[in-house]
Short mmCIF file of C-alpha atoms in Angstrom, two decimals:
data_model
loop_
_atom_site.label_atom_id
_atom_site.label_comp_id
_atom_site.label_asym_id
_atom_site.label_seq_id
_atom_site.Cartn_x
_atom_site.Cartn_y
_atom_site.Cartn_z
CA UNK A 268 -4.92 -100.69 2.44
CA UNK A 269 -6.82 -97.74 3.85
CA UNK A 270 -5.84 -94.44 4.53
CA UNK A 271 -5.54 -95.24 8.39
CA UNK A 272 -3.28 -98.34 7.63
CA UNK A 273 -1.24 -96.34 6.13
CA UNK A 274 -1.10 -93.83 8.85
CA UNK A 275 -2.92 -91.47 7.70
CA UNK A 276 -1.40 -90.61 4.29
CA UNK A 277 -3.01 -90.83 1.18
CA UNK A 278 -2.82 -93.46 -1.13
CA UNK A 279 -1.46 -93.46 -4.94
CA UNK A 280 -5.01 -92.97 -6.17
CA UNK A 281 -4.72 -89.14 -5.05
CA UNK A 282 -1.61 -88.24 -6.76
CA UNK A 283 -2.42 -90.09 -10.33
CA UNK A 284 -3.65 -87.89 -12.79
CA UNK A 285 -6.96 -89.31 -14.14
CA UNK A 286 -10.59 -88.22 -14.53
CA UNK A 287 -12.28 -85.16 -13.55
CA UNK A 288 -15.32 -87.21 -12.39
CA UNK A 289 -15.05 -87.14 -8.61
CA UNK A 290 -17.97 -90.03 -9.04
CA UNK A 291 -15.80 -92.04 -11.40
CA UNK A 292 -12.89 -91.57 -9.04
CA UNK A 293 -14.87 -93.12 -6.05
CA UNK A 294 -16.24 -95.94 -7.79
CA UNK A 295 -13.11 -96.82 -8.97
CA UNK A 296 -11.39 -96.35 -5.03
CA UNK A 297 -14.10 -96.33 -2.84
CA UNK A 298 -17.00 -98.05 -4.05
CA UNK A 299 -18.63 -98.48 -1.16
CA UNK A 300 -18.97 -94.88 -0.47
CA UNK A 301 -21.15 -94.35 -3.47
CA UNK A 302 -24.95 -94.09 -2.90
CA UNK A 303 -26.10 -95.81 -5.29
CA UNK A 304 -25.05 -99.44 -4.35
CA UNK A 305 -27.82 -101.52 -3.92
CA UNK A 306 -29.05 -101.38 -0.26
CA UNK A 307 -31.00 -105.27 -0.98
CA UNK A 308 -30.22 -108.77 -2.71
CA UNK A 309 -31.91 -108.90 -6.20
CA UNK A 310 -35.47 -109.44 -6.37
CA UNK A 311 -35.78 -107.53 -3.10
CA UNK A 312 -37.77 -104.74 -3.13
CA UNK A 313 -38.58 -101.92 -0.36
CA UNK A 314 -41.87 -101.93 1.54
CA UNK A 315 -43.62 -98.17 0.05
CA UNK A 316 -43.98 -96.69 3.57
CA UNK A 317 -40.81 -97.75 5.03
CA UNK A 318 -38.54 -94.55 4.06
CA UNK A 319 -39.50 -91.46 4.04
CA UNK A 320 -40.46 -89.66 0.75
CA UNK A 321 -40.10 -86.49 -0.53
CA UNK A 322 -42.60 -84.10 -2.82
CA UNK A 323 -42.91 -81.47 -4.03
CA UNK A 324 -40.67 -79.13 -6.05
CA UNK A 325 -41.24 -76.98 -8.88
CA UNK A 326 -39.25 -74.26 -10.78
CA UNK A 327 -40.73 -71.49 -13.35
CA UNK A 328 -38.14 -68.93 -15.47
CA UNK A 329 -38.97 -65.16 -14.73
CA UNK A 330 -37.86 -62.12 -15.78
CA UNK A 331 -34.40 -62.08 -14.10
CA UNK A 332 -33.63 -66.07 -14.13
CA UNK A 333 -35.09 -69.10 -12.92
CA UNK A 334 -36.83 -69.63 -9.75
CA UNK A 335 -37.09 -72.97 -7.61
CA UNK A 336 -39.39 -74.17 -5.24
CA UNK A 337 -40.58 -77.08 -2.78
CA UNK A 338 -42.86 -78.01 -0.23
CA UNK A 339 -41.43 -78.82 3.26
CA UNK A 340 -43.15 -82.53 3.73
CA UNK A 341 -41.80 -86.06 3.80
CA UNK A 342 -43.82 -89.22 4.27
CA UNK A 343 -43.71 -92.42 5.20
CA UNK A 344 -46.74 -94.28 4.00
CA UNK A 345 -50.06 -92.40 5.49
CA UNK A 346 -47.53 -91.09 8.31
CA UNK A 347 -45.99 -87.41 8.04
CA UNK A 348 -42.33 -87.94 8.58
CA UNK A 349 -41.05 -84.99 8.58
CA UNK A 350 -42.63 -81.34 8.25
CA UNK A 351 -39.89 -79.40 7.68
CA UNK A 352 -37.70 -81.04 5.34
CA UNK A 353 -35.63 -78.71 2.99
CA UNK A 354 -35.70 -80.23 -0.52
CA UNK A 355 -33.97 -77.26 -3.07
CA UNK A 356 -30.12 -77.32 -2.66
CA UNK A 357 -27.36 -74.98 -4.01
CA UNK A 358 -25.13 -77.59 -6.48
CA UNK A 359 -23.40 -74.43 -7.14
CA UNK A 360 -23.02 -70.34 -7.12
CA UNK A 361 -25.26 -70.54 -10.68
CA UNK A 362 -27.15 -74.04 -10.09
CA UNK A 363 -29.65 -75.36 -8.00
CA UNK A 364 -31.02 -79.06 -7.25
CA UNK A 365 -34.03 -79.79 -5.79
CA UNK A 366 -35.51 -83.71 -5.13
CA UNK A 367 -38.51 -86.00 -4.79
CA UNK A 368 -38.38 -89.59 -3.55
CA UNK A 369 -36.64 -91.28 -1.22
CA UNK A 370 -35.34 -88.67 1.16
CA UNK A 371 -31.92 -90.27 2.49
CA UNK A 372 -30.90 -91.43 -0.88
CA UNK A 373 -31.56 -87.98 -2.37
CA UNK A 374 -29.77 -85.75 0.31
CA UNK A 375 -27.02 -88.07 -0.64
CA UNK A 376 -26.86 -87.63 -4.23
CA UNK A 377 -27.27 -83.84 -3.74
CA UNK A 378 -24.11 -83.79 -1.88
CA UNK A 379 -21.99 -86.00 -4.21
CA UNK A 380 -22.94 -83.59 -6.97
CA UNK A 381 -22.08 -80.90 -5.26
CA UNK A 382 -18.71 -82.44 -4.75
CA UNK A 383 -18.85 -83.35 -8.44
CA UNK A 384 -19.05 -80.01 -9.42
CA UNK A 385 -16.83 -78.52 -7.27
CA UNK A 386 -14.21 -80.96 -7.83
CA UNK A 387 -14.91 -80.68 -11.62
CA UNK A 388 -13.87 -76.96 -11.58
CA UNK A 389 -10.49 -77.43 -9.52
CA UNK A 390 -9.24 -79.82 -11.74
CA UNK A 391 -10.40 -78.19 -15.03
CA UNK A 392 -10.06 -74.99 -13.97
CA UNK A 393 -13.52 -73.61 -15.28
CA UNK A 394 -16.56 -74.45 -14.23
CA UNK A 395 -18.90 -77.21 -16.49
CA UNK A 396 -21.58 -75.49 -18.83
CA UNK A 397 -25.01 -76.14 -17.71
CA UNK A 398 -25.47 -78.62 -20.17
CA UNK A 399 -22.87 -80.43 -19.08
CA UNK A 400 -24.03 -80.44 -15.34
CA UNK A 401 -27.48 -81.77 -16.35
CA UNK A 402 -25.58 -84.99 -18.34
CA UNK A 403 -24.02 -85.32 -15.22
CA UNK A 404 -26.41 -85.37 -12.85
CA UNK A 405 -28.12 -87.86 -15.41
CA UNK A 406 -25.48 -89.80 -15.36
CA UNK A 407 -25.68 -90.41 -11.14
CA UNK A 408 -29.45 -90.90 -11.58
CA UNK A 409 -28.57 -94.20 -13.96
CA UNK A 410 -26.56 -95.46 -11.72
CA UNK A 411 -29.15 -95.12 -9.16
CA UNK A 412 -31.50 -97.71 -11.42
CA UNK A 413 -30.72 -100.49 -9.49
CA UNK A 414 -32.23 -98.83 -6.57
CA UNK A 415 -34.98 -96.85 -7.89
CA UNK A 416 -35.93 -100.77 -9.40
CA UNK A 417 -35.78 -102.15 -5.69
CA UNK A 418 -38.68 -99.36 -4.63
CA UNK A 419 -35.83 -96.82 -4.29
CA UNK A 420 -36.27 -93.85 -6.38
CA UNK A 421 -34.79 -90.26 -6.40
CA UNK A 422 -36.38 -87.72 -8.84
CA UNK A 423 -34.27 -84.36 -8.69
CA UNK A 424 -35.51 -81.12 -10.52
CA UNK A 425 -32.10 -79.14 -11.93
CA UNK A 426 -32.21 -75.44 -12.55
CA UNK A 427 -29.56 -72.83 -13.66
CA UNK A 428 -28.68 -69.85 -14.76
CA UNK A 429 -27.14 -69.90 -18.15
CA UNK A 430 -24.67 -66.80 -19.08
CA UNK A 431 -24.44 -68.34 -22.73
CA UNK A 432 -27.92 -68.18 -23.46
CA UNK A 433 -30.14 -65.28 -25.28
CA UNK A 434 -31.78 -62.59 -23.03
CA UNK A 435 -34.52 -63.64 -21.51
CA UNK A 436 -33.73 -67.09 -22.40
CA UNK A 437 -30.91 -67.69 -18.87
CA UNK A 438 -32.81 -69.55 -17.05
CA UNK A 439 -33.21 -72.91 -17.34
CA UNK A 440 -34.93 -76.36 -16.09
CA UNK A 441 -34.15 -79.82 -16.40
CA UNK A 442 -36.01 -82.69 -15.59
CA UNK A 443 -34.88 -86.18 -15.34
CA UNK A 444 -36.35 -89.97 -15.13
CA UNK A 445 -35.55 -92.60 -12.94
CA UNK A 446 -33.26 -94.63 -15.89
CA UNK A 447 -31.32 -90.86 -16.02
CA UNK A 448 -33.39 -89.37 -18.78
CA UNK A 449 -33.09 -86.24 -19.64
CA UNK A 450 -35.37 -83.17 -21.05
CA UNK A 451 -35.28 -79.88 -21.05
CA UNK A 452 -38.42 -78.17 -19.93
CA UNK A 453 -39.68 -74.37 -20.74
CA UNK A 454 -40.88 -71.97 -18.76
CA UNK A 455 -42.06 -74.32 -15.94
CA UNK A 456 -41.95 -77.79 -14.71
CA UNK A 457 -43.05 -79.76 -11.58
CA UNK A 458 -42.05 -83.31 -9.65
CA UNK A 459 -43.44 -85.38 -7.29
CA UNK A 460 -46.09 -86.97 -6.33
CA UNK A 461 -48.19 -83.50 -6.28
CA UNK A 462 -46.94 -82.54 -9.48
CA UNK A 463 -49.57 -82.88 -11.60
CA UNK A 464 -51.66 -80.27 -9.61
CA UNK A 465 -49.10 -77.61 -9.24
CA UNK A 466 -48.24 -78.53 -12.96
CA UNK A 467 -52.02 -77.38 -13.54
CA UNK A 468 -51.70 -74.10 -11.42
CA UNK A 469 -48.48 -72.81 -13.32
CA UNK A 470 -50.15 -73.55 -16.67
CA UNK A 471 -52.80 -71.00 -15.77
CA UNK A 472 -50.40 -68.36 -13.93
CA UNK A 473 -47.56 -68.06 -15.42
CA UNK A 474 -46.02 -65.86 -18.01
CA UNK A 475 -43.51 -64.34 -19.77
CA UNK A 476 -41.06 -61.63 -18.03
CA UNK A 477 -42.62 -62.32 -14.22
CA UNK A 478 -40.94 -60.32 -12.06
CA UNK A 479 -39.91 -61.88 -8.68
CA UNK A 480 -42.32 -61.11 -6.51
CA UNK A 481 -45.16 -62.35 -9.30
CA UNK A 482 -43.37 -65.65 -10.12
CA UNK A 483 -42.96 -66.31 -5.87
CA UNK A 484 -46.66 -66.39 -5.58
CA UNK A 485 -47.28 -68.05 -8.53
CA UNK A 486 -45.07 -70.67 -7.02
CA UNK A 487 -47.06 -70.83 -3.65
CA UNK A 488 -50.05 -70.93 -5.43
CA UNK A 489 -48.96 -74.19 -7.24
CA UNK A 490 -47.52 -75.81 -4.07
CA UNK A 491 -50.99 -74.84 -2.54
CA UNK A 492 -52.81 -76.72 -4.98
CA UNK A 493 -50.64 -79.68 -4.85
CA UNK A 494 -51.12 -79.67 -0.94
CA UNK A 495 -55.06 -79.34 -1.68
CA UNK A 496 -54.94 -82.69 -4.11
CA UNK A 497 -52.30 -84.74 -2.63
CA UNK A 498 -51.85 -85.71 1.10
CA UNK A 499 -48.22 -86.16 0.12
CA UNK A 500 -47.51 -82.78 -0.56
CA UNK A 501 -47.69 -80.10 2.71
CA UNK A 502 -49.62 -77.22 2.39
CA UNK A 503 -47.69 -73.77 4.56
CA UNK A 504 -48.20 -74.33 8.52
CA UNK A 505 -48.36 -71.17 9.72
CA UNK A 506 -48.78 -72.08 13.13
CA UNK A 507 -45.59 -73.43 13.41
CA UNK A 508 -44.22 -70.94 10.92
CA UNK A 509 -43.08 -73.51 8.44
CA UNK A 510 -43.11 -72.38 4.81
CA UNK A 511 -41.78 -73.46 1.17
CA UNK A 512 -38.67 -72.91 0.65
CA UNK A 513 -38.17 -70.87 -2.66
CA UNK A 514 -35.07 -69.73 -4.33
CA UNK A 515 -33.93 -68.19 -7.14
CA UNK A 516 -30.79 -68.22 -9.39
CA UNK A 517 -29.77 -64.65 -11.36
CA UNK A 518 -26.93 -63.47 -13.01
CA UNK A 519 -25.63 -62.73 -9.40
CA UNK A 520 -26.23 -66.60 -8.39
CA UNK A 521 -27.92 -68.66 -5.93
CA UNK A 522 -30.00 -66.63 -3.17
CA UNK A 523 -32.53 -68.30 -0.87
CA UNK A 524 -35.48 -65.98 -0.34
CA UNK A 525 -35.28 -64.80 3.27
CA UNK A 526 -37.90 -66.29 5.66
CA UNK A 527 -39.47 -63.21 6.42
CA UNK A 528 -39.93 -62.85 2.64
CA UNK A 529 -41.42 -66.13 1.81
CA UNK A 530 -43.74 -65.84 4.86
CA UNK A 531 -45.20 -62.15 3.90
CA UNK A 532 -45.76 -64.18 0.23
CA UNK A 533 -47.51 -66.71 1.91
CA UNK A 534 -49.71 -64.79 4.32
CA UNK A 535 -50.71 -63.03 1.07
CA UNK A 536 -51.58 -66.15 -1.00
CA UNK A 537 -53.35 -67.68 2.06
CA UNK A 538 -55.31 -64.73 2.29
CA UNK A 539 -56.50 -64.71 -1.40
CA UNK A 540 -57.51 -68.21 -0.85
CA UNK A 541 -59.90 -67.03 1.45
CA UNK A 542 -62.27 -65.12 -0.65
CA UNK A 543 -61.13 -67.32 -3.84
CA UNK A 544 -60.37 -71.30 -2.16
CA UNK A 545 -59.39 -72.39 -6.08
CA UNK A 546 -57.11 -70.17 -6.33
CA UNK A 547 -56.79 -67.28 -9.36
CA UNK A 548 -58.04 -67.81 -12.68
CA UNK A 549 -55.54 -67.33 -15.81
CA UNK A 550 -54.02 -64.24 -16.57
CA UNK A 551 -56.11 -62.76 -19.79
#
């Protein structure tokens, strides 16, 4: 019986005590609602260009945490989907999530885990450690393997600030496979389909205690160079004033830089590209 049969009150489900999972919970209830119940019959498989992807993201830790970052394209095949497509989410005050892969799927899971998080905490009472956040996002990625077989995959990049940790050692990445692997990465990492390239541009810039404005534009550089490689990946527009979105996570949480911010970055790495196209060399 649903809710609505019922005339609008809830059902048993709510009032039994049982997990903390709100993901458990729904497949247990609501199935259906999940996202990651197979959208085809077996052996079915999704045509590559009929959903719109997402790439890429990246994260590097700096001097006061962890900084996260992604280009704004999505594309469908050789078609640009969207241009302006956010992919780096708050999953909470001291986490972020950010995606590649199949857009709708991913903006799906990020809001689940934000629920799962959030509903984690109010049933607890404290919030999950950071390890325990990247199991669980792991844990919704495997059940995703049905549809990342069927042509389906989501990819997400987690990052977090980690008040446990040694100084200089809060902030963290974790990177994930499609069968919900998980690995903790240092310093930097990258996803997507451009990730190789701005894996190769954060080898050679970055480093140890970068302050914010340092580890920003080594971000944009990497994104730039992924744009440059892959046709995937979308390079700033500045005629249409559409820039990566990067965002860091502190001691004081989640903050998005301001637009105005991340455009004065850009205008300055766009400009360096001028008299230098490849970009800077390492840092001696």
């Amino acid at each position: 019986m649903t809710d609505s049969e019922r005339g609008g009150r809830l059902g048993e489900e709510f009032f039994t005590p049982g997990t903390s999972s709100f993901t458990e919970f729904l497949a247990a209830h609501r199935p259906g609602l999940l996202p990651t119940r197979r959208p085809f019959p077996d052996g079915v498989r999704a045509a590559p260009d009929a959903f719109p992807h997402g790439t890429t993201v990246l994260a590097l830790a700096y001097r006061d945490g962890v900084m996260i970052a992604g280009d704004r394209r999505a594309t469908m095949g050789n078609l640009i989907a969207q241009r302006d497509l956010e992919k780096v989410h708050p999953a909470d005050d001291h986490t972020a999530v950010a995606f590649a892969g199949t857009v709708g799927l991913a903006l799906d899971m990020v809001k689940l885990y934000q629920v799962e998080l959030k509903h984690f905490e109010k049933i607890e009472g404290v919030p999950m450690t950071l390890n325990a956040k990247a199991r669980r996002l792991a844990g919704m990625i495997r059940q995703n393997l049905g549809q990342a077989m069927q042509g389906l995959a989501v990819v997400p990049l987690l990052t977090g600030y980690d008040h446990t940790a040694p100084d200089g050692e809060q902030g963290r990445i974790f990177s994930f496979d499609v069968a919900g692997g998980l690995y903790e990465k240092t310093d930097f990492h990258a996803e997507g389909s451009g990730s190789p390239y701005a894996r190769g541009a954060l080898k050679k810039l970055f480093h140890k205690g970068m302050s914010r404005r340092d580890a920003a534009l080594a971000a944009l550089q990497a994104l730039y160079d992924a744009a440059d490689d892959d046709s995937a990946t979308g390079g700033p527009d500045i005629s249409r004033r559409i820039f990566p979105i990067v965002s860091v996570i502190t001691e004081d949480g989640f903050e998005r830089l301001p637009e105005p911010e991340t455009e004065e970055l850009t205008r300055v790495m766009v400009e360096q590209r001028r008299s230098r196209p490849d970009g800077p060399t390492a840092t001696p």
